[in-house]
Coordinates of C-alpha atoms and ligand atoms in Angstrom, one line a residue:
M1 CA 11.1 -26.6 17.4
S2 CA 12.4 -27.7 14.0
K3 CA 10.4 -26.4 11.1
N4 CA 10.3 -26.8 7.3
A5 CA 11.4 -23.5 5.8
I6 CA 11.3 -22.3 2.2
I7 CA 13.5 -19.5 1.1
I8 CA 12.3 -17.7 -2.0
G9 CA 15.5 -16.6 -3.8
G10 CA 19.2 -17.6 -3.5
G11 CA 20.8 -14.2 -3.3
H12 CA 23.4 -13.8 -0.7
N13 CA 20.8 -12.8 1.9
G14 CA 18.6 -15.8 1.1
L15 CA 21.7 -18.1 1.3
A16 CA 22.8 -16.6 4.6
C17 CA 19.2 -16.9 6.0
A18 CA 19.1 -20.6 4.9
A19 CA 22.5 -21.4 6.4
Y20 CA 21.6 -19.9 9.8
L21 CA 18.2 -21.6 9.9
A22 CA 19.7 -25.0 8.9
R23 CA 22.4 -24.5 11.6
S24 CA 19.7 -24.2 14.2
G25 CA 18.1 -27.4 13.1
H26 CA 15.5 -26.3 10.5
K27 CA 14.9 -28.2 7.3
V28 CA 15.5 -25.6 4.6
T29 CA 14.9 -25.5 0.9
V30 CA 16.1 -22.5 -1.3
L31 CA 14.1 -21.9 -4.5
E32 CA 16.0 -19.7 -6.9
A33 CA 14.4 -18.5 -10.1
S34 CA 17.7 -18.2 -12.1
E35 CA 19.9 -20.9 -13.3
Y36 CA 22.6 -19.8 -10.8
L37 CA 22.7 -18.8 -7.1
G38 CA 24.0 -15.5 -5.7
G39 CA 21.5 -13.0 -7.2
L40 CA 23.3 -9.6 -7.8
G41 CA 26.3 -11.1 -6.1
A42 CA 26.8 -14.0 -8.6
T43 CA 29.9 -14.1 -10.8
R44 CA 28.9 -15.0 -14.4
E45 CA 30.8 -15.5 -17.6
F46 CA 29.9 -12.6 -19.8
A47 CA 32.3 -13.4 -22.7
P48 CA 34.2 -16.7 -23.2
G49 CA 36.8 -16.8 -20.4
F50 CA 35.8 -13.4 -18.9
R51 CA 33.8 -13.3 -15.6
A52 CA 32.3 -10.5 -13.5
S53 CA 29.7 -9.9 -10.8
V54 CA 27.2 -7.0 -10.7
A55 CA 28.3 -6.1 -7.1
H56 CA 32.1 -5.8 -7.2
T57 CA 33.5 -4.8 -3.8
L58 CA 32.6 -5.6 -0.2
P59 CA 32.7 -2.4 1.9
Q60 CA 29.8 -3.5 4.0
L61 CA 30.6 -7.1 4.8
D62 CA 31.1 -8.1 8.4
R63 CA 33.6 -10.5 9.8
K64 CA 31.0 -12.2 11.9
L65 CA 29.1 -13.7 9.0
V66 CA 32.4 -15.0 7.5
A67 CA 33.3 -16.6 10.9
D68 CA 29.8 -17.8 11.8
L69 CA 29.4 -19.7 8.6
D70 CA 33.1 -20.7 8.2
L71 CA 33.1 -19.2 4.8
E72 CA 36.9 -19.3 4.4
K73 CA 36.7 -23.1 4.7
H74 CA 34.2 -23.0 2.0
G75 CA 36.4 -21.1 -0.4
F76 CA 35.9 -17.4 0.4
A77 CA 39.0 -15.3 0.1
L78 CA 40.0 -11.7 -0.6
A79 CA 42.1 -10.8 -3.6
V80 CA 42.9 -7.4 -2.1
D81 CA 42.0 -6.2 1.4
D82 CA 42.7 -2.5 1.0
L83 CA 41.9 -1.5 -2.6
P84 CA 42.8 2.2 -2.9
T85 CA 40.2 4.6 -4.2
I86 CA 41.6 6.9 -6.8
A87 CA 39.8 10.1 -7.6
L88 CA 40.9 10.7 -11.2
G89 CA 40.7 14.0 -13.1
L90 CA 40.4 14.5 -16.8
N91 CA 44.1 15.5 -17.2
G92 CA 45.5 12.7 -15.1
E93 CA 45.6 14.6 -11.8
H94 CA 44.5 12.2 -9.1
I95 CA 44.1 11.8 -5.3
T96 CA 44.5 8.4 -3.7
I97 CA 42.3 7.5 -0.7
T98 CA 43.3 4.6 1.5
A99 CA 42.5 3.6 5.1
S100 CA 45.6 5.5 6.1
G101 CA 44.6 8.8 4.5
L102 CA 45.1 10.9 1.3
Q103 CA 47.9 11.1 -1.2
G104 CA 48.1 13.7 -3.8
A105 CA 45.7 16.1 -2.2
C106 CA 46.5 19.7 -1.2
D107 CA 47.9 20.3 2.4
E108 CA 44.6 21.8 3.6
D109 CA 42.5 18.7 2.5
T110 CA 45.2 16.3 3.7
A111 CA 45.0 17.9 7.1
A112 CA 41.1 17.9 7.2
Y113 CA 40.7 14.3 6.1
P114 CA 41.5 12.6 9.5
E115 CA 38.8 14.6 11.3
Y116 CA 36.2 13.9 8.6
Q117 CA 37.1 10.2 8.8
R118 CA 37.1 10.2 12.6
L119 CA 33.6 11.7 12.8
L120 CA 32.1 9.4 10.2
R121 CA 33.6 6.4 11.8
R122 CA 32.2 7.4 15.2
F123 CA 28.8 7.9 13.7
A124 CA 28.9 4.7 11.8
G125 CA 30.1 2.9 14.9
A126 CA 27.1 4.2 16.9
I127 CA 24.6 2.8 14.3
K128 CA 26.5 -0.4 13.3
P129 CA 25.4 -2.7 16.2
F130 CA 21.8 -2.1 15.1
N131 CA 22.4 -3.5 11.6
S132 CA 22.6 -6.9 13.1
K133 CA 19.5 -6.6 15.3
R134 CA 15.9 -7.0 14.5
P135 CA 14.4 -3.4 14.5
P136 CA 12.2 -2.8 17.6
R137 CA 8.5 -2.4 17.5
I138 CA 7.9 1.1 18.8
E139 CA 4.9 0.6 21.0
S140 CA 5.1 -3.1 21.8
G141 CA 6.4 -2.6 25.3
S142 CA 8.3 -5.9 25.1
K143 CA 11.5 -6.0 27.1
G144 CA 13.6 -6.8 24.0
D145 CA 12.2 -3.9 22.0
L146 CA 12.6 -1.4 24.9
L147 CA 16.2 -2.6 25.4
T148 CA 17.0 -2.0 21.7
L149 CA 15.5 1.4 21.7
G150 CA 17.3 2.2 25.0
Q151 CA 20.6 1.0 23.5
F152 CA 20.1 3.2 20.4
G153 CA 19.6 6.3 22.6
W154 CA 22.6 5.2 24.8
N155 CA 24.9 4.8 21.7
L156 CA 24.1 8.3 20.5
R157 CA 24.5 9.6 24.0
T158 CA 27.9 8.0 24.4
L159 CA 29.2 9.9 21.4
G160 CA 29.6 12.7 23.8
K161 CA 27.9 16.1 23.6
S162 CA 30.0 17.6 20.9
D163 CA 29.9 14.6 18.4
M164 CA 26.3 13.8 19.2
R165 CA 25.3 17.4 18.3
E166 CA 27.4 17.2 15.2
M167 CA 25.8 13.9 14.2
M168 CA 22.3 15.5 14.6
R169 CA 23.3 18.5 12.6
M170 CA 25.0 16.5 9.8
I171 CA 22.6 13.7 9.4
A172 CA 20.2 15.6 7.1
L173 CA 22.9 17.5 5.1
P174 CA 23.2 17.0 1.4
A175 CA 26.5 15.3 0.6
R176 CA 27.6 18.6 -1.1
D177 CA 27.2 20.6 2.1
L178 CA 28.9 17.9 4.1
V179 CA 32.1 17.7 2.0
D180 CA 32.1 21.5 1.3
E181 CA 32.5 22.0 5.1
F182 CA 35.7 20.0 5.1
F183 CA 37.4 20.2 1.8
A184 CA 38.6 22.5 -1.0
S185 CA 39.4 20.2 -4.0
P186 CA 36.5 19.7 -6.4
L187 CA 38.1 16.4 -7.5
L188 CA 38.2 15.1 -3.9
K189 CA 34.7 16.4 -3.1
G190 CA 33.3 14.6 -6.2
A191 CA 34.8 11.4 -5.1
L192 CA 33.7 11.6 -1.4
S193 CA 30.2 12.5 -2.4
W194 CA 30.0 9.5 -4.7
D195 CA 29.9 7.1 -1.7
A196 CA 27.0 9.0 -0.1
N197 CA 24.9 8.7 -3.3
L198 CA 25.9 5.5 -5.0
G199 CA 23.0 3.2 -5.6
S200 CA 20.3 5.6 -4.5
R201 CA 18.2 8.3 -6.2
L202 CA 20.4 10.9 -4.8
A203 CA 23.0 13.4 -6.0
P204 CA 25.3 15.8 -4.1
R205 CA 22.5 18.4 -3.6
S206 CA 19.9 15.9 -2.4
P207 CA 19.0 16.5 1.2
N208 CA 18.2 14.1 4.1
N209 CA 19.5 10.8 3.0
A210 CA 23.1 11.0 2.0
M211 CA 24.6 10.6 5.4
L212 CA 22.6 7.4 6.1
A213 CA 23.8 5.9 2.9
L214 CA 27.3 6.9 3.6
L215 CA 27.2 5.4 7.1
L216 CA 25.7 2.2 5.8
R217 CA 28.5 1.9 3.3
M218 CA 31.0 2.3 6.1
S219 CA 29.5 -0.5 8.2
G220 CA 31.8 -3.4 7.1
D221 CA 34.8 -4.5 9.0
L222 CA 36.3 -7.3 6.9
S223 CA 39.4 -5.3 6.5
V224 CA 40.6 -1.8 7.3
G225 CA 40.2 -0.7 3.7
L226 CA 38.1 -1.6 0.7
P227 CA 37.9 -5.4 0.3
L228 CA 37.9 -7.0 -3.2
P229 CA 36.9 -10.6 -3.1
R230 CA 38.6 -13.3 -5.1
G231 CA 36.4 -14.7 -7.9
G232 CA 34.3 -11.6 -7.9
V233 CA 31.5 -11.3 -5.3
G234 CA 30.5 -14.8 -6.6
G235 CA 33.5 -16.0 -4.5
L236 CA 31.4 -15.0 -1.5
T237 CA 28.0 -16.3 -2.7
E238 CA 29.5 -19.6 -3.8
A239 CA 31.1 -20.0 -0.3
L240 CA 27.7 -19.2 1.2
A241 CA 26.0 -21.8 -1.0
A242 CA 28.7 -24.4 0.0
A243 CA 28.2 -23.6 3.7
A244 CA 24.4 -23.9 3.4
R245 CA 24.7 -27.2 1.5
A246 CA 27.1 -28.5 4.1
M247 CA 24.5 -27.7 6.7
G248 CA 21.9 -29.7 4.8
V249 CA 20.1 -27.0 2.9
E250 CA 18.6 -28.1 -0.4
L251 CA 19.4 -25.6 -3.1
R252 CA 17.2 -25.6 -6.2
T253 CA 17.9 -23.4 -9.2
S254 CA 15.5 -22.7 -12.1
A255 CA 12.7 -22.9 -9.5
R256 CA 10.7 -19.7 -9.8
V257 CA 8.1 -19.2 -7.1
E258 CA 4.9 -17.9 -8.6
Q259 CA 2.6 -17.8 -5.5
V260 CA 2.8 -18.0 -1.8
L261 CA 0.1 -20.3 -0.5
I262 CA -2.1 -19.1 2.3
K263 CA -4.5 -21.2 4.4
E264 CA -6.6 -19.7 7.1
G265 CA -4.6 -16.5 7.1
R266 CA -1.2 -18.3 7.4
A267 CA 1.6 -19.0 4.8
T268 CA 1.6 -22.8 4.2
G269 CA 4.0 -23.1 1.2
V270 CA 4.5 -22.0 -2.4
R271 CA 3.5 -22.9 -5.9
L272 CA 6.3 -22.8 -8.5
A273 CA 5.9 -21.5 -12.1
D274 CA 5.7 -25.1 -13.4
G275 CA 2.8 -25.8 -11.0
E276 CA 4.7 -27.8 -8.3
L277 CA 3.3 -27.3 -4.8
I278 CA 5.7 -27.3 -1.9
A279 CA 4.4 -27.2 1.7
A280 CA 6.3 -25.4 4.5
D281 CA 5.8 -24.1 8.0
V282 CA 7.6 -20.9 7.2
V283 CA 8.2 -19.1 3.9
V284 CA 10.9 -16.4 3.8
S285 CA 11.3 -14.2 0.8
N286 CA 14.7 -12.9 -0.5
A287 CA 12.8 -11.2 -3.4
D288 CA 12.3 -7.4 -3.2
P289 CA 9.3 -6.2 -1.1
K290 CA 7.1 -5.3 -4.1
T291 CA 7.6 -8.7 -5.7
S292 CA 7.2 -10.4 -2.3
F293 CA 4.0 -8.7 -1.2
I294 CA 2.2 -7.7 -4.4
D295 CA 3.2 -10.5 -6.9
L296 CA 3.9 -13.5 -4.7
L297 CA 1.6 -13.0 -1.7
G298 CA -1.2 -10.9 -3.3
A299 CA -2.8 -7.7 -2.2
R300 CA -6.0 -9.6 -1.2
H301 CA -4.2 -10.9 1.8
L302 CA -3.0 -7.5 2.9
D303 CA -4.5 -4.4 4.5
V304 CA -5.2 -1.7 2.0
Q305 CA -3.0 0.9 3.6
F306 CA -0.1 -1.5 3.9
T307 CA -0.5 -2.4 0.2
H308 CA -0.4 1.3 -0.7
R309 CA 2.8 1.8 1.3
I310 CA 4.4 -1.2 -0.5
N311 CA 3.2 0.1 -3.9
R312 CA 4.7 3.5 -3.2
L313 CA 8.2 2.2 -2.5
R314 CA 10.7 3.9 -4.8
T315 CA 12.2 1.0 -6.8
G316 CA 13.5 2.6 -10.0
G317 CA 17.3 1.8 -10.1
M318 CA 19.8 4.5 -11.2
V319 CA 22.9 2.4 -11.7
A320 CA 23.9 0.5 -14.8
K321 CA 26.7 -2.1 -14.9
L322 CA 29.2 -2.2 -17.7
H323 CA 31.5 -5.2 -18.1
L324 CA 34.3 -5.0 -20.7
A325 CA 36.4 -7.9 -21.8
L326 CA 39.8 -6.4 -22.6
D327 CA 42.6 -7.8 -24.8
A328 CA 45.0 -5.4 -23.3
L329 CA 45.2 -3.1 -20.3
P330 CA 43.9 0.4 -21.1
E331 CA 46.0 3.4 -20.2
F332 CA 44.4 5.8 -17.9
T333 CA 45.9 9.3 -18.3
G334 CA 48.2 10.1 -15.4
L335 CA 48.1 6.6 -13.8
A336 CA 51.1 4.2 -14.1
N337 CA 49.0 1.3 -12.8
P338 CA 45.2 1.4 -12.8
I339 CA 44.9 -0.9 -9.7
G340 CA 42.3 0.6 -7.5
R341 CA 38.7 1.8 -7.4
L342 CA 38.9 4.6 -10.0
L343 CA 36.3 7.2 -9.5
L344 CA 35.6 9.1 -12.7
T345 CA 33.6 11.7 -10.9
R346 CA 35.6 14.8 -11.6
D347 CA 33.5 17.2 -9.5
M348 CA 30.1 17.4 -7.9
D349 CA 28.6 19.5 -10.7
A350 CA 29.3 16.7 -13.2
I351 CA 27.6 14.2 -10.9
E352 CA 24.6 16.5 -10.3
N353 CA 24.2 17.2 -14.0
A354 CA 24.1 13.4 -14.7
F355 CA 21.4 13.0 -12.0
D356 CA 19.4 15.9 -13.4
A357 CA 19.2 14.3 -16.9
A358 CA 18.2 10.9 -15.4
K359 CA 15.5 12.4 -13.2
Y360 CA 13.7 13.4 -16.3
G361 CA 14.2 10.1 -18.1
G362 CA 17.3 10.9 -20.1
F363 CA 21.0 10.5 -19.6
A364 CA 23.9 13.0 -19.6
P365 CA 26.6 12.9 -22.3
E366 CA 29.1 12.7 -19.5
L367 CA 28.3 9.7 -17.1
P368 CA 30.2 9.5 -13.8
M369 CA 31.3 6.0 -12.9
E370 CA 33.3 3.8 -10.6
V371 CA 35.7 1.5 -12.4
I372 CA 37.7 -1.5 -11.2
I373 CA 39.9 -3.8 -13.2
P374 CA 39.7 -6.8 -10.8
S375 CA 41.7 -9.1 -13.1
L376 CA 44.8 -7.1 -12.1
A377 CA 44.6 -8.7 -8.7
D378 CA 42.7 -11.9 -9.6
D379 CA 43.7 -14.0 -12.5
S380 CA 40.6 -16.2 -12.2
L381 CA 38.5 -13.6 -13.9
A382 CA 40.1 -13.4 -17.4
P383 CA 42.3 -15.5 -19.7
A384 CA 46.1 -15.0 -19.2
G385 CA 47.3 -11.6 -20.3
K386 CA 43.7 -10.3 -20.7
H387 CA 41.5 -8.2 -18.4
V388 CA 38.0 -7.5 -17.1
L389 CA 36.8 -3.9 -16.5
S390 CA 33.8 -3.6 -14.2
A391 CA 32.1 -0.2 -14.0
Q392 CA 29.1 1.1 -12.0
V393 CA 27.7 3.9 -14.1
Q394 CA 25.3 6.5 -12.6
Y395 CA 22.8 8.0 -13.3
V396 CA 20.8 5.7 -15.6
P397 CA 17.0 5.8 -15.6
Y398 CA 15.1 2.5 -15.4
D399 CA 12.4 4.0 -17.7
L400 CA 14.5 5.7 -20.4
K401 CA 12.5 8.1 -22.6
G402 CA 12.3 6.6 -26.0
G403 CA 12.9 3.1 -24.6
W404 CA 16.0 1.0 -24.0
D405 CA 15.6 -1.1 -27.1
A406 CA 15.8 2.0 -29.3
R407 CA 18.5 3.9 -27.3
R408 CA 20.7 1.2 -26.0
D409 CA 23.6 1.8 -28.5
E410 CA 23.4 5.5 -27.9
F411 CA 23.7 5.0 -24.2
L412 CA 26.6 2.6 -24.6
E413 CA 28.4 5.2 -26.8
A414 CA 27.9 7.8 -24.1
A415 CA 29.3 5.4 -21.4
L416 CA 32.3 4.5 -23.6
N417 CA 32.9 8.2 -24.4
S418 CA 32.8 9.0 -20.7
L419 CA 35.4 6.3 -20.0
A420 CA 37.5 7.3 -23.0
A421 CA 37.8 10.8 -21.6
Y422 CA 40.0 9.2 -18.9
A423 CA 41.4 6.2 -20.8
P424 CA 41.8 7.4 -24.4
N425 CA 42.8 3.9 -25.9
I426 CA 39.9 2.0 -24.2
R427 CA 38.1 1.2 -27.4
D428 CA 41.2 -0.4 -28.9
C429 CA 41.4 -2.8 -25.9
I430 CA 37.8 -4.0 -25.9
S431 CA 36.9 -7.5 -27.3
S432 CA 33.4 -7.8 -25.8
V433 CA 30.9 -5.7 -23.9
E434 CA 28.1 -6.6 -21.4
L435 CA 25.8 -3.6 -20.5
L436 CA 23.3 -4.2 -17.8
T437 CA 20.8 -1.3 -17.5
P438 CA 18.4 -1.1 -14.5
A439 CA 15.8 -2.7 -16.8
D440 CA 18.2 -5.5 -17.7
L441 CA 19.0 -6.0 -14.0
E442 CA 15.3 -6.3 -13.2
Q443 CA 14.8 -8.8 -16.0
Q444 CA 17.9 -10.9 -15.5
F445 CA 18.3 -10.8 -11.7
N446 CA 14.6 -10.5 -10.7
A447 CA 15.2 -7.3 -8.7
R448 CA 12.4 -4.8 -9.1
G449 CA 13.5 -1.7 -11.0
G450 CA 17.1 -3.1 -10.9
H451 CA 17.4 -1.1 -7.7
W452 CA 20.7 -1.5 -5.7
H453 CA 18.7 -1.7 -2.4
H454 CA 15.6 -3.4 -3.8
A455 CA 13.8 -0.2 -2.6
E456 CA 15.2 3.2 -2.0
Y457 CA 17.4 3.5 1.1
A458 CA 16.1 6.7 2.8
I459 CA 14.9 8.1 6.1
D460 CA 11.3 7.1 5.3
N461 CA 12.4 3.5 4.6
W462 CA 15.0 3.2 7.3
W463 CA 15.3 0.9 10.3
V464 CA 11.9 0.6 12.0
Q465 CA 10.3 1.6 8.6
R466 CA 12.2 -0.7 6.3
P467 CA 10.6 -1.6 3.9
T468 CA 7.6 0.0 5.8
Y469 CA 6.0 -0.3 9.2
G470 CA 4.1 -3.5 9.5
A471 CA 6.9 -5.5 8.0
S472 CA 10.1 -4.1 9.5
Q473 CA 10.8 -6.9 11.9
Y474 CA 11.1 -9.4 8.9
Q475 CA 7.7 -10.8 9.9
S476 CA 5.1 -9.7 7.5
P477 CA 1.4 -9.1 8.3
V478 CA 0.7 -12.7 7.2
P479 CA 1.9 -15.2 9.9
G480 CA 4.5 -17.5 8.6
F481 CA 5.6 -15.2 5.8
Y482 CA 8.9 -13.3 6.3
L483 CA 11.3 -11.1 4.3
C484 CA 15.0 -11.5 4.3
G485 CA 16.4 -9.4 1.4
A486 CA 17.9 -6.0 0.8
G487 CA 14.5 -4.3 1.0
S488 CA 14.5 -5.2 4.8
H489 CA 16.7 -3.7 7.5
P490 CA 19.6 -2.9 7.3
G491 CA 19.3 -2.5 3.5
G492 CA 21.2 -3.2 0.4
G493 CA 24.8 -3.9 -0.3
I494 CA 26.6 -7.2 0.3
M495 CA 26.2 -7.7 4.1
G496 CA 24.2 -10.8 4.7
L497 CA 22.7 -9.2 7.7
A498 CA 19.1 -9.0 6.4
G499 CA 19.3 -12.8 5.9
A500 CA 21.0 -13.4 9.3
N501 CA 18.5 -11.2 11.2
A502 CA 15.5 -12.7 9.4
A503 CA 16.7 -16.2 10.4
R504 CA 16.9 -15.1 14.0
A505 CA 13.4 -13.6 13.7
V506 CA 12.0 -16.9 12.4
M507 CA 13.7 -18.7 15.3
E508 CA 12.3 -16.3 17.9
D509 CA 8.8 -16.5 16.5
N510 CA 8.5 -20.2 15.9
Ligands
FAD1 C1 24.6 -2.2 -10.5 C2 24.7 -2.6 -9.0 C3 26.0 -2.7 -8.5 C4 26.2 -3.0 -7.1 N1 27.5 -3.0 -6.6 C5 27.6 -3.3 -5.3 C6 29.0 -3.4 -4.7 O1 30.0 -3.3 -5.4 N2 29.1 -3.8 -3.4 C7 28.0 -4.0 -2.6 O2 28.1 -4.3 -1.4 N3 26.7 -4.0 -3.2 C8 26.5 -3.6 -4.5 N4 25.3 -3.6 -5.0 C9 24.1 -3.9 -4.1 C10 24.0 -5.4 -3.9 O3 24.3 -6.1 -5.1 C11 22.5 -5.8 -3.5 O4 22.0 -4.9 -2.5 C12 22.5 -7.2 -2.9 O5 23.0 -8.1 -3.9 C13 21.1 -7.6 -2.5 O6 21.2 -9.0 -2.1 P1 19.9 -9.9 -1.8 O7 20.4 -11.2 -1.5 O8 19.1 -9.2 -0.8 O9 19.1 -9.8 -3.2 P2 19.5 -10.3 -4.6 O10 21.0 -10.4 -4.8 O11 18.7 -9.4 -5.5 O12 18.9 -11.8 -4.7 C14 17.5 -12.0 -4.7 C15 17.3 -13.4 -5.4 O13 15.9 -13.7 -5.3 C16 15.6 -14.3 -6.6 N5 14.2 -14.2 -6.8 C17 13.4 -13.1 -7.0 N6 12.2 -13.4 -7.2 C18 12.1 -14.8 -7.2 C19 11.0 -15.7 -7.4 N7 9.8 -15.4 -7.6 N8 11.3 -17.1 -7.2 C20 12.6 -17.5 -6.9 N9 13.6 -16.6 -6.8 C21 13.4 -15.3 -6.9 C22 16.5 -13.5 -7.6 O14 16.6 -14.3 -8.8 C23 17.8 -13.4 -6.8 O15 18.7 -14.4 -7.0 C24 25.1 -3.3 -6.3 C25 23.8 -3.3 -6.9 C26 23.6 -3.0 -8.2 C27 22.2 -3.0 -8.8

């Protein structure tokens, strides 16, 4: 039956959810707090003529979303479909990683890499189908839930005895132990461990969660390699918005939701910050779980234990974003052309040391980072002859000791020094800087703690427990109120699957 649905938040998941619901005949309104749509996937101008998005590559995006919503017709395109990853050392030594293997590594590592990739791809392949399904309720006894659980067991079983045992053994390994088993080069190991820890409160020695994060990151299939979208990730979110609009979705910006309205135990609409009341049959929140349940719904409508679990979600982000407007292309020592995802992560100890400092509220003098100069492949992001540098900098505490206001410049110096260790002339090229700390990301993008996944992506908040049991099927404990953002299954990263799955959940339940 056709329903009136409100989506709180126009991030890529909210837009995907809206488009799928509208496609199935629902009347949908998206209410976005910011002046622009796209959330952490929006492309914004940060200096006159220079544009960048917080998320910068699309390793997790699935072809199905692009095809289902006809996103190419609505303007989505890739600038590069296999951006090489380049592990760069301080003296210019480097190893290039592409879909077809390693270049520049020692013979031993080059020979070991195909088996490492084969195993990870097999494990990721076993889990991937469940990313686009509603997680099952463990004890519901419903046919659908039993089938999903059965399929999960079957997918593990069909890995075969040897790979299944290996998966069970490797799933809880710290990234350090995992890559130590396969490789010798400290430079390569630093780079490979980066993908297992990026965006989480994890470093190479952290146990239990690295493999899950690594497999999530490998779940996309848009191209064989690492896709770089044209127009930044905003190229995707603008196409999602256009697709939603074409399906009749009303998209409202500068429309902050302040309260979800409840009548007789059911969500009946929302109140905006300016007092406007909007009624709806279903309210779906793309905001993070803490914001959704504690701020917008209110603990008084929730069970005490459920509220405790939501309050305990780990939401302090650890990644800052640095955008540089460049008058000229910087020279990276040892690289003729800096086109690629440059990992300035020289070894696992350097990464671990940066994490240690951030764990205790500080930052290390040497900050590991992932750098892309997307304007090398996409002239829509910078004026002719100029460039944009986009860097994900780890590890950066949300709650910096001494406060961000007092120590912002000091941190920026540390980040630029860390970059200059690889690109000595970087400071001469910079005309403008945008630094987004986790606290800035929270404030400007309305994502609690500025967390990459809206809430830590870890075994205790995974699949049937994401964000926590009682809300892991997108339906919340309050009838008519659903979640559809990165805090839900399958987690953060630009995938659109939380949005698509939530839309299906709304259709199934209503
Ligand atoms: C520094 C950083 C770098 C990243 N880089 C990458 C990357 O390269 N590749 C990748 O795949 N992923 C990356 N990610 C992760 C990815 O950006 C997020 O997981 C993803 O954008 C989450 O999408 P979403 O739609 O669920 O939420 P969001 O993008 O956070 O959107 C939620 C929306 O809800 C709105 N909202 C919140 N509260 C309200 C309210 N009360 N009323 C109305 N609207 C509200 C917000 O304004 C926002 O627009 C990165 C994350 C960070 C923090």
